[in-house]
Amino acid sequence: MERKNTFNEIAEEYDKYRPSYPEQLFTDIFEFAAIKEGDSILEIGCGTGQATKGFVELGFDNLTCIELGQNLAEFTREKFRNNPNVNIINSPFETWKSEKSSFDLAISGTAFHFIQPQEDGYRKVFDLLSDEGSIAFFWTVHVPSYDDVSNRIRESYKRYAPQLDDSKNPTIEKIIDERSVLTLKDGLFKELEVKQYNCNHSYTANEYISLLNTNSRHRLIPEDVRFELFGEIIAAIEEHGGTLIKPQVVVLFHAKKNIK
């Protein structure tokens, strides 16, 4: 199973345990993009509508949301059943044919990296935007911690799933550099703005395991190995006070369509 397909199995859990995006993120997007009420927004990979909700709550509900997973699309369609202008479409973005000529803003929350190849994804978004349109793609990025409980959890990963050892993760700076290059590649977009939002989330042991169970890379671990790994993570958290503080950064990439 591909990583991008793992979320479809756990729509309700994903919606319950994944942290929401900071409100300031949506305010900044509206300021950067200079969109107005009624402008059309394209969302790529809406999942359970966590980012969708942020736009709707600020009064921008003219959304066309493309979602690969059937269960996720049905879940999100039900969530926004009272918002007739929120249109949820169950389709791979790569093969989706738009009935609308152009959009004012394209957004994607922790999803656009699943569009492959990336260059084709950016090109398709470019073609779907109006001449004054822009993109606002954002990602939640894990930040490694090195306190006692985090170090103990890291040792468990090294034993059971060394591919998930977060001490080997690229730095925030490298992630920003690589995504910036992709965004500006081929000259499709210009005036790139990057902004970071720092946040800490507190989890009990069981809440943290529920969160990990919504992570695509964890869901690809064999079930018996995952059981052992999760058991050790629970023990580590409970033996260190019963609560884990997890820092994360949301990184926003906003750029305007480049009309040559």
PDB file of N, CA, C and O in Angstrom, residues 21-93:
ATOM      1  N   TYR A  21      -4.638  23.207  12.480  1.00  0.00           N
ATOM      2  CA  TYR A  21      -3.660  24.218  12.086  1.00  0.00           C
ATOM      3  C   TYR A  21      -3.913  25.508  12.874  1.00  0.00           C
ATOM      4  O   TYR A  21      -5.055  25.812  13.238  1.00  0.00           O
ATOM      5  N   PRO A  22      -2.871  26.301  13.123  1.00  0.00           N
ATOM      6  CA  PRO A  22      -3.061  27.547  13.876  1.00  0.00           C
ATOM      7  C   PRO A  22      -3.918  28.550  13.104  1.00  0.00           C
ATOM      8  O   PRO A  22      -3.809  28.668  11.879  1.00  0.00           O
ATOM      9  N   GLU A  23      -4.760  29.274  13.835  1.00  0.00           N
ATOM     10  CA  GLU A  23      -5.661  30.239  13.194  1.00  0.00           C
ATOM     11  C   GLU A  23      -4.901  31.310  12.417  1.00  0.00           C
ATOM     12  O   GLU A  23      -5.349  31.774  11.367  1.00  0.00           O
ATOM     13  N   GLN A  24      -3.741  31.704  12.941  1.00  0.00           N
ATOM     14  CA  GLN A  24      -2.971  32.760  12.279  1.00  0.00           C
ATOM     15  C   GLN A  24      -2.560  32.357  10.864  1.00  0.00           C
ATOM     16  O   GLN A  24      -2.422  33.214   9.982  1.00  0.00           O
ATOM     17  N   LEU A  25      -2.378  31.062  10.649  1.00  0.00           N
ATOM     18  CA  LEU A  25      -2.028  30.578   9.311  1.00  0.00           C
ATOM     19  C   LEU A  25      -3.063  31.021   8.282  1.00  0.00           C
ATOM     20  O   LEU A  25      -2.712  31.549   7.214  1.00  0.00           O
ATOM     21  N   PHE A  26      -4.337  30.835   8.598  1.00  0.00           N
ATOM     22  CA  PHE A  26      -5.397  31.165   7.641  1.00  0.00           C
ATOM     23  C   PHE A  26      -5.509  32.676   7.451  1.00  0.00           C
ATOM     24  O   PHE A  26      -5.690  33.161   6.329  1.00  0.00           O
ATOM     25  N   THR A  27      -5.352  33.412   8.539  1.00  0.00           N
ATOM     26  CA  THR A  27      -5.382  34.874   8.436  1.00  0.00           C
ATOM     27  C   THR A  27      -4.265  35.368   7.526  1.00  0.00           C
ATOM     28  O   THR A  27      -4.464  36.248   6.674  1.00  0.00           O
ATOM     29  N   ASP A  28      -3.079  34.793   7.686  1.00  0.00           N
ATOM     30  CA  ASP A  28      -1.945  35.205   6.856  1.00  0.00           C
ATOM     31  C   ASP A  28      -2.154  34.847   5.392  1.00  0.00           C
ATOM     32  O   ASP A  28      -1.790  35.619   4.491  1.00  0.00           O
ATOM     33  N   ILE A  29      -2.746  33.686   5.132  1.00  0.00           N
ATOM     34  CA  ILE A  29      -2.996  33.297   3.741  1.00  0.00           C
ATOM     35  C   ILE A  29      -3.926  34.302   3.066  1.00  0.00           C
ATOM     36  O   ILE A  29      -3.680  34.733   1.925  1.00  0.00           O
ATOM     37  N   PHE A  30      -4.987  34.686   3.757  1.00  0.00           N
ATOM     38  CA  PHE A  30      -5.920  35.652   3.167  1.00  0.00           C
ATOM     39  C   PHE A  30      -5.233  36.988   2.911  1.00  0.00           C
ATOM     40  O   PHE A  30      -5.496  37.652   1.906  1.00  0.00           O
ATOM     41  N   GLU A  31      -4.333  37.373   3.820  1.00  0.00           N
ATOM     42  CA  GLU A  31      -3.612  38.635   3.626  1.00  0.00           C
ATOM     43  C   GLU A  31      -2.633  38.522   2.458  1.00  0.00           C
ATOM     44  O   GLU A  31      -2.568  39.409   1.596  1.00  0.00           O
ATOM     45  N   PHE A  32      -1.877  37.425   2.412  1.00  0.00           N
ATOM     46  CA  PHE A  32      -0.907  37.236   1.343  1.00  0.00           C
ATOM     47  C   PHE A  32      -1.594  37.172  -0.022  1.00  0.00           C
ATOM     48  O   PHE A  32      -1.159  37.778  -0.997  1.00  0.00           O
ATOM     49  N   ALA A  33      -2.676  36.386  -0.072  1.00  0.00           N
ATOM     50  CA  ALA A  33      -3.336  36.124  -1.353  1.00  0.00           C
ATOM     51  C   ALA A  33      -4.295  37.226  -1.768  1.00  0.00           C
ATOM     52  O   ALA A  33      -4.715  37.279  -2.926  1.00  0.00           O
ATOM     53  N   ALA A  34      -4.651  38.079  -0.814  1.00  0.00           N
ATOM     54  CA  ALA A  34      -5.576  39.187  -1.080  1.00  0.00           C
ATOM     55  C   ALA A  34      -6.880  38.696  -1.708  1.00  0.00           C
ATOM     56  O   ALA A  34      -7.410  39.305  -2.635  1.00  0.00           O
ATOM     57  N   ILE A  35      -7.402  37.570  -1.196  1.00  0.00           N
ATOM     58  CA  ILE A  35      -8.658  37.064  -1.733  1.00  0.00           C
ATOM     59  C   ILE A  35      -9.830  37.721  -1.022  1.00  0.00           C
ATOM     60  O   ILE A  35      -9.709  38.204   0.103  1.00  0.00           O
ATOM     61  N   LYS A  36     -10.935  37.729  -1.700  1.00  0.00           N
ATOM     62  CA  LYS A  36     -12.151  38.368  -1.198  1.00  0.00           C
ATOM     63  C   LYS A  36     -13.240  37.319  -1.010  1.00  0.00           C
ATOM     64  O   LYS A  36     -13.177  36.225  -1.592  1.00  0.00           O
ATOM     65  N   GLU A  37     -14.240  37.674  -0.213  1.00  0.00           N
ATOM     66  CA  GLU A  37     -15.367  36.772  -0.011  1.00  0.00           C
ATOM     67  C   GLU A  37     -15.993  36.454  -1.372  1.00  0.00           C
ATOM     68  O   GLU A  37     -16.250  37.342  -2.180  1.00  0.00           O
ATOM     69  N   GLY A  38     -16.196  35.157  -1.619  1.00  0.00           N
ATOM     70  CA  GLY A  38     -16.754  34.729  -2.891  1.00  0.00           C
ATOM     71  C   GLY A  38     -15.716  34.262  -3.881  1.00  0.00           C
ATOM     72  O   GLY A  38     -16.050  33.597  -4.872  1.00  0.00           O
ATOM     73  N   ASP A  39     -14.426  34.610  -3.656  1.00  0.00           N
ATOM     74  CA  ASP A  39     -13.374  34.110  -4.541  1.00  0.00           C
ATOM     75  C   ASP A  39     -13.312  32.587  -4.437  1.00  0.00           C
ATOM     76  O   ASP A  39     -13.618  31.999  -3.395  1.00  0.00           O
ATOM     77  N   SER A  40     -12.896  31.962  -5.510  1.00  0.00           N
ATOM     78  CA  SER A  40     -12.896  30.497  -5.554  1.00  0.00           C
ATOM     79  C   SER A  40     -11.565  29.930  -5.078  1.00  0.00           C
ATOM     80  O   SER A  40     -10.492  30.420  -5.445  1.00  0.00           O
ATOM     81  N   ILE A  41     -11.658  28.895  -4.240  1.00  0.00           N
ATOM     82  CA  ILE A  41     -10.479  28.251  -3.663  1.00  0.00           C
ATOM     83  C   ILE A  41     -10.460  26.786  -4.066  1.00  0.00           C
ATOM     84  O   ILE A  41     -11.471  26.083  -3.961  1.00  0.00           O
ATOM     85  N   LEU A  42      -9.312  26.318  -4.520  1.00  0.00           N
ATOM     86  CA  LEU A  42      -9.098  24.908  -4.836  1.00  0.00           C
ATOM     87  C   LEU A  42      -8.259  24.301  -3.726  1.00  0.00           C
ATOM     88  O   LEU A  42      -7.180  24.806  -3.416  1.00  0.00           O
ATOM     89  N   GLU A  43      -8.749  23.221  -3.120  1.00  0.00           N
ATOM     90  CA  GLU A  43      -7.971  22.527  -2.097  1.00  0.00           C
ATOM     91  C   GLU A  43      -7.556  21.156  -2.619  1.00  0.00           C
ATOM     92  O   GLU A  43      -8.393  20.366  -3.076  1.00  0.00           O
ATOM     93  N   ILE A  44      -6.284  20.852  -2.499  1.00  0.00           N
ATOM     94  CA  ILE A  44      -5.728  19.603  -3.003  1.00  0.00           C
ATOM     95  C   ILE A  44      -5.406  18.701  -1.821  1.00  0.00           C
ATOM     96  O   ILE A  44      -4.558  19.019  -0.987  1.00  0.00           O
ATOM     97  N   GLY A  45      -6.129  17.576  -1.732  1.00  0.00           N
ATOM     98  CA  GLY A  45      -5.939  16.644  -0.624  1.00  0.00           C
ATOM     99  C   GLY A  45      -6.554  17.144   0.654  1.00  0.00           C
ATOM    100  O   GLY A  45      -5.863  17.392   1.648  1.00  0.00           O
ATOM    101  N   CYS A  46      -7.873  17.257   0.691  1.00  0.00           N
ATOM    102  CA  CYS A  46      -8.536  17.860   1.854  1.00  0.00           C
ATOM    103  C   CYS A  46      -8.597  16.932   3.057  1.00  0.00           C
ATOM    104  O   CYS A  46      -8.851  17.388   4.172  1.00  0.00           O
ATOM    105  N   GLY A  47      -8.375  15.621   2.870  1.00  0.00           N
ATOM    106  CA  GLY A  47      -8.430  14.703   4.001  1.00  0.00           C
ATOM    107  C   GLY A  47      -9.779  14.755   4.694  1.00  0.00           C
ATOM    108  O   GLY A  47     -10.825  14.600   4.056  1.00  0.00           O
ATOM    109  N   THR A  48      -9.761  14.997   5.997  1.00  0.00           N
ATOM    110  CA  THR A  48     -11.016  15.101   6.758  1.00  0.00           C
ATOM    111  C   THR A  48     -11.468  16.548   6.928  1.00  0.00           C
ATOM    112  O   THR A  48     -12.317  16.844   7.767  1.00  0.00           O
ATOM    113  N   GLY A  49     -10.896  17.445   6.160  1.00  0.00           N
ATOM    114  CA  GLY A  49     -11.368  18.828   6.160  1.00  0.00           C
ATOM    115  C   GLY A  49     -10.820  19.697   7.267  1.00  0.00           C
ATOM    116  O   GLY A  49     -11.426  20.711   7.609  1.00  0.00           O
ATOM    117  N   GLN A  50      -9.651  19.346   7.823  1.00  0.00           N
ATOM    118  CA  GLN A  50      -9.109  20.169   8.902  1.00  0.00           C
ATOM    119  C   GLN A  50      -8.702  21.552   8.401  1.00  0.00           C
ATOM    120  O   GLN A  50      -8.968  22.557   9.056  1.00  0.00           O
ATOM    121  N   ALA A  51      -8.027  21.603   7.250  1.00  0.00           N
ATOM    122  CA  ALA A  51      -7.697  22.908   6.672  1.00  0.00           C
ATOM    123  C   ALA A  51      -8.945  23.567   6.097  1.00  0.00           C
ATOM    124  O   ALA A  51      -9.129  24.786   6.221  1.00  0.00           O
ATOM    125  N   THR A  52      -9.807  22.780   5.491  1.00  0.00           N
ATOM    126  CA  THR A  52     -11.058  23.296   4.933  1.00  0.00           C
ATOM    127  C   THR A  52     -11.818  24.088   5.993  1.00  0.00           C
ATOM    128  O   THR A  52     -12.327  25.184   5.733  1.00  0.00           O
ATOM    129  N   LYS A  53     -11.879  23.535   7.185  1.00  0.00           N
ATOM    130  CA  LYS A  53     -12.607  24.168   8.297  1.00  0.00           C
ATOM    131  C   LYS A  53     -12.057  25.547   8.610  1.00  0.00           C
ATOM    132  O   LYS A  53     -12.813  26.486   8.888  1.00  0.00           O
ATOM    133  N   GLY A  54     -10.728  25.693   8.556  1.00  0.00           N
ATOM    134  CA  GLY A  54     -10.119  26.976   8.859  1.00  0.00           C
ATOM    135  C   GLY A  54     -10.567  28.072   7.910  1.00  0.00           C
ATOM    136  O   GLY A  54     -10.778  29.218   8.322  1.00  0.00           O
ATOM    137  N   PHE A  55     -10.737  27.736   6.637  1.00  0.00           N
ATOM    138  CA  PHE A  55     -11.193  28.715   5.656  1.00  0.00           C
ATOM    139  C   PHE A  55     -12.684  28.999   5.811  1.00  0.00           C
ATOM    140  O   PHE A  55     -13.120  30.148   5.760  1.00  0.00           O
ATOM    141  N   VAL A  56     -13.458  27.950   6.033  1.00  0.00           N
ATOM    142  CA  VAL A  56     -14.907  28.111   6.172  1.00  0.00           C
ATOM    143  C   VAL A  56     -15.230  28.981   7.384  1.00  0.00           C
ATOM    144  O   VAL A  56     -16.112  29.856   7.333  1.00  0.00           O
ATOM    145  N   GLU A  57     -14.526  28.777   8.483  1.00  0.00           N
ATOM    146  CA  GLU A  57     -14.809  29.524   9.702  1.00  0.00           C
ATOM    147  C   GLU A  57     -14.507  31.010   9.560  1.00  0.00           C
ATOM    148  O   GLU A  57     -15.044  31.833  10.299  1.00  0.00           O
ATOM    149  N   LEU A  58     -13.662  31.368   8.606  1.00  0.00           N
ATOM    150  CA  LEU A  58     -13.377  32.772   8.356  1.00  0.00           C
ATOM    151  C   LEU A  58     -14.268  33.364   7.263  1.00  0.00           C
ATOM    152  O   LEU A  58     -14.078  34.501   6.845  1.00  0.00           O
ATOM    153  N   GLY A  59     -15.243  32.562   6.813  1.00  0.00           N
ATOM    154  CA  GLY A  59     -16.217  33.073   5.858  1.00  0.00           C
ATOM    155  C   GLY A  59     -15.884  32.838   4.405  1.00  0.00           C
ATOM    156  O   GLY A  59     -16.585  33.332   3.520  1.00  0.00           O
ATOM    157  N   PHE A  60     -14.833  32.059   4.126  1.00  0.00           N
ATOM    158  CA  PHE A  60     -14.453  31.763   2.751  1.00  0.00           C
ATOM    159  C   PHE A  60     -14.823  30.308   2.461  1.00  0.00           C
ATOM    160  O   PHE A  60     -14.051  29.393   2.735  1.00  0.00           O
ATOM    161  N   ASP A  61     -16.029  30.116   1.945  1.00  0.00           N
ATOM    162  CA  ASP A  61     -16.526  28.747   1.793  1.00  0.00           C
ATOM    163  C   ASP A  61     -16.773  28.345   0.342  1.00  0.00           C
ATOM    164  O   ASP A  61     -17.433  27.339   0.082  1.00  0.00           O
ATOM    165  N   ASN A  62     -16.248  29.117  -0.607  1.00  0.00           N
ATOM    166  CA  ASN A  62     -16.378  28.750  -2.018  1.00  0.00           C
ATOM    167  C   ASN A  62     -15.208  27.848  -2.383  1.00  0.00           C
ATOM    168  O   ASN A  62     -14.246  28.258  -3.027  1.00  0.00           O
ATOM    169  N   LEU A  63     -15.303  26.591  -1.935  1.00  0.00           N
ATOM    170  CA  LEU A  63     -14.177  25.658  -2.016  1.00  0.00           C
ATOM    171  C   LEU A  63     -14.507  24.456  -2.894  1.00  0.00           C
ATOM    172  O   LEU A  63     -15.583  23.857  -2.778  1.00  0.00           O
ATOM    173  N   THR A  64     -13.560  24.110  -3.742  1.00  0.00           N
ATOM    174  CA  THR A  64     -13.582  22.844  -4.475  1.00  0.00           C
ATOM    175  C   THR A  64     -12.453  22.003  -3.910  1.00  0.00           C
ATOM    176  O   THR A  64     -11.278  22.374  -4.017  1.00  0.00           O
ATOM    177  N   CYS A  65     -12.797  20.883  -3.259  1.00  0.00           N
ATOM    178  CA  CYS A  65     -11.827  20.080  -2.518  1.00  0.00           C
ATOM    179  C   CYS A  65     -11.651  18.722  -3.191  1.00  0.00           C
ATOM    180  O   CYS A  65     -12.620  17.972  -3.333  1.00  0.00           O
ATOM    181  N   ILE A  66     -10.437  18.412  -3.586  1.00  0.00           N
ATOM    182  CA  ILE A  66     -10.133  17.146  -4.252  1.00  0.00           C
ATOM    183  C   ILE A  66      -9.510  16.201  -3.234  1.00  0.00           C
ATOM    184  O   ILE A  66      -8.535  16.547  -2.566  1.00  0.00           O
ATOM    185  N   GLU A  67     -10.075  14.992  -3.111  1.00  0.00           N
ATOM    186  CA  GLU A  67      -9.577  14.014  -2.154  1.00  0.00           C
ATOM    187  C   GLU A  67      -9.520  12.635  -2.784  1.00  0.00           C
ATOM    188  O   GLU A  67     -10.511  12.150  -3.343  1.00  0.00           O
ATOM    189  N   LEU A  68      -8.359  11.997  -2.685  1.00  0.00           N
ATOM    190  CA  LEU A  68      -8.138  10.673  -3.271  1.00  0.00           C
ATOM    191  C   LEU A  68      -8.955   9.577  -2.586  1.00  0.00           C
ATOM    192  O   LEU A  68      -9.531   8.709  -3.247  1.00  0.00           O
ATOM    193  N   GLY A  69      -9.017   9.597  -1.243  1.00  0.00           N
ATOM    194  CA  GLY A  69      -9.646   8.507  -0.504  1.00  0.00           C
ATOM    195  C   GLY A  69     -11.159   8.617  -0.468  1.00  0.00           C
ATOM    196  O   GLY A  69     -11.703   9.652  -0.086  1.00  0.00           O
ATOM    197  N   GLN A  70     -11.841   7.535  -0.838  1.00  0.00           N
ATOM    198  CA  GLN A  70     -13.302   7.554  -0.855  1.00  0.00           C
ATOM    199  C   GLN A  70     -13.889   7.769   0.533  1.00  0.00           C
ATOM    200  O   GLN A  70     -14.814   8.571   0.711  1.00  0.00           O
ATOM    201  N   ASN A  71     -13.358   7.061   1.538  1.00  0.00           N
ATOM    202  CA  ASN A  71     -13.881   7.216   2.899  1.00  0.00           C
ATOM    203  C   ASN A  71     -13.633   8.628   3.427  1.00  0.00           C
ATOM    204  O   ASN A  71     -14.498   9.209   4.100  1.00  0.00           O
ATOM    205  N   LEU A  72     -12.466   9.159   3.141  1.00  0.00           N
ATOM    206  CA  LEU A  72     -12.150  10.524   3.570  1.00  0.00           C
ATOM    207  C   LEU A  72     -13.084  11.525   2.901  1.00  0.00           C
ATOM    208  O   LEU A  72     -13.594  12.447   3.546  1.00  0.00           O
ATOM    209  N   ALA A  73     -13.312  11.341   1.602  1.00  0.00           N
ATOM    210  CA  ALA A  73     -14.189  12.259   0.871  1.00  0.00           C
ATOM    211  C   ALA A  73     -15.608  12.204   1.432  1.00  0.00           C
ATOM    212  O   ALA A  73     -16.254  13.251   1.628  1.00  0.00           O
ATOM    213  N   GLU A  74     -16.101  11.012   1.714  1.00  0.00           N
ATOM    214  CA  GLU A  74     -17.452  10.876   2.263  1.00  0.00           C
ATOM    215  C   GLU A  74     -17.539  11.498   3.657  1.00  0.00           C
ATOM    216  O   GLU A  74     -18.524  12.165   3.991  1.00  0.00           O
ATOM    217  N   PHE A  75     -16.516  11.294   4.464  1.00  0.00           N
ATOM    218  CA  PHE A  75     -16.481  11.862   5.814  1.00  0.00           C
ATOM    219  C   PHE A  75     -16.537  13.384   5.741  1.00  0.00           C
ATOM    220  O   PHE A  75     -17.304  14.035   6.471  1.00  0.00           O
ATOM    221  N   THR A  76     -15.726  13.962   4.867  1.00  0.00           N
ATOM    222  CA  THR A  76     -15.643  15.418   4.771  1.00  0.00           C
ATOM    223  C   THR A  76     -16.893  16.007   4.129  1.00  0.00           C
ATOM    224  O   THR A  76     -17.354  17.086   4.515  1.00  0.00           O
ATOM    225  N   ARG A  77     -17.448  15.290   3.186  1.00  0.00           N
ATOM    226  CA  ARG A  77     -18.704  15.743   2.569  1.00  0.00           C
ATOM    227  C   ARG A  77     -19.808  15.833   3.615  1.00  0.00           C
ATOM    228  O   ARG A  77     -20.599  16.783   3.645  1.00  0.00           O
ATOM    229  N   GLU A  78     -19.857  14.864   4.512  1.00  0.00           N
ATOM    230  CA  GLU A  78     -20.844  14.881   5.583  1.00  0.00           C
ATOM    231  C   GLU A  78     -20.552  16.012   6.573  1.00  0.00           C
ATOM    232  O   GLU A  78     -21.475  16.684   7.064  1.00  0.00           O
ATOM    233  N   LYS A  79     -19.304  16.239   6.873  1.00  0.00           N
ATOM    234  CA  LYS A  79     -18.931  17.305   7.811  1.00  0.00           C
ATOM    235  C   LYS A  79     -19.408  18.669   7.334  1.00  0.00           C
ATOM    236  O   LYS A  79     -19.848  19.492   8.139  1.00  0.00           O
ATOM    237  N   PHE A  80     -19.354  18.899   6.026  1.00  0.00           N
ATOM    238  CA  PHE A  80     -19.719  20.208   5.475  1.00  0.00           C
ATOM    239  C   PHE A  80     -21.059  20.161   4.712  1.00  0.00           C
ATOM    240  O   PHE A  80     -21.279  20.933   3.788  1.00  0.00           O
ATOM    241  N   ARG A  81     -21.927  19.276   5.157  1.00  0.00           N
ATOM    242  CA  ARG A  81     -23.213  19.116   4.471  1.00  0.00           C
ATOM    243  C   ARG A  81     -24.053  20.389   4.530  1.00  0.00           C
ATOM    244  O   ARG A  81     -24.928  20.598   3.675  1.00  0.00           O
ATOM    245  N   ASN A  82     -23.809  21.245   5.522  1.00  0.00           N
ATOM    246  CA  ASN A  82     -24.569  22.487   5.640  1.00  0.00           C
ATOM    247  C   ASN A  82     -23.891  23.661   4.947  1.00  0.00           C
ATOM    248  O   ASN A  82     -24.326  24.811   5.100  1.00  0.00           O
ATOM    249  N   ASN A  83     -22.827  23.370   4.210  1.00  0.00           N
ATOM    250  CA  ASN A  83     -22.106  24.396   3.447  1.00  0.00           C
ATOM    251  C   ASN A  83     -22.178  24.042   1.964  1.00  0.00           C
ATOM    252  O   ASN A  83     -21.297  23.368   1.441  1.00  0.00           O
ATOM    253  N   PRO A  84     -23.236  24.462   1.284  1.00  0.00           N
ATOM    254  CA  PRO A  84     -23.458  24.032  -0.095  1.00  0.00           C
ATOM    255  C   PRO A  84     -22.372  24.448  -1.078  1.00  0.00           C
ATOM    256  O   PRO A  84     -22.244  23.842  -2.153  1.00  0.00           O
ATOM    257  N   ASN A  85     -21.563  25.450  -0.719  1.00  0.00           N
ATOM    258  CA  ASN A  85     -20.508  25.894  -1.627  1.00  0.00           C
ATOM    259  C   ASN A  85     -19.192  25.144  -1.438  1.00  0.00           C
ATOM    260  O   ASN A  85     -18.226  25.411  -2.154  1.00  0.00           O
ATOM    261  N   VAL A  86     -19.172  24.220  -0.464  1.00  0.00           N
ATOM    262  CA  VAL A  86     -18.001  23.367  -0.270  1.00  0.00           C
ATOM    263  C   VAL A  86     -18.250  22.072  -1.050  1.00  0.00           C
ATOM    264  O   VAL A  86     -19.077  21.247  -0.662  1.00  0.00           O
ATOM    265  N   ASN A  87     -17.535  21.914  -2.126  1.00  0.00           N
ATOM    266  CA  ASN A  87     -17.747  20.785  -3.038  1.00  0.00           C
ATOM    267  C   ASN A  87     -16.606  19.788  -2.880  1.00  0.00           C
ATOM    268  O   ASN A  87     -15.446  20.100  -3.189  1.00  0.00           O
ATOM    269  N   ILE A  88     -16.918  18.588  -2.384  1.00  0.00           N
ATOM    270  CA  ILE A  88     -15.909  17.549  -2.168  1.00  0.00           C
ATOM    271  C   ILE A  88     -15.933  16.579  -3.348  1.00  0.00           C
ATOM    272  O   ILE A  88     -16.969  15.975  -3.645  1.00  0.00           O
ATOM    273  N   ILE A  89     -14.796  16.420  -4.001  1.00  0.00           N
ATOM    274  CA  ILE A  89     -14.693  15.550  -5.180  1.00  0.00           C
ATOM    275  C   ILE A  89     -13.725  14.421  -4.874  1.00  0.00           C
ATOM    276  O   ILE A  89     -12.570  14.661  -4.503  1.00  0.00           O
ATOM    277  N   ASN A  90     -14.195  13.192  -5.011  1.00  0.00           N
ATOM    278  CA  ASN A  90     -13.365  12.004  -4.776  1.00  0.00           C
ATOM    279  C   ASN A  90     -12.628  11.637  -6.062  1.00  0.00           C
ATOM    280  O   ASN A  90     -13.196  11.060  -6.977  1.00  0.00           O
ATOM    281  N   SER A  91     -11.360  12.004  -6.127  1.00  0.00           N
ATOM    282  CA  SER A  91     -10.575  11.762  -7.341  1.00  0.00           C
ATOM    283  C   SER A  91      -9.093  11.976  -7.051  1.00  0.00           C
ATOM    284  O   SER A  91      -8.743  12.814  -6.212  1.00  0.00           O
ATOM    285  N   PRO A  92      -8.207  11.255  -7.751  1.00  0.00           N
ATOM    286  CA  PRO A  92      -6.796  11.641  -7.715  1.00  0.00           C
ATOM    287  C   PRO A  92      -6.651  13.019  -8.368  1.00  0.00           C
ATOM    288  O   PRO A  92      -7.251  13.269  -9.421  1.00  0.00           O
ATOM    289  N   PHE A  93      -5.873  13.895  -7.765  1.00  0.00           N
ATOM    290  CA  PHE A  93      -5.696  15.219  -8.347  1.00  0.00           C
ATOM    291  C   PHE A  93      -5.054  15.124  -9.725  1.00  0.00           C
ATOM    292  O   PHE A  93      -5.386  15.894 -10.637  1.00  0.00           O
TER     293      PHE A  93
END
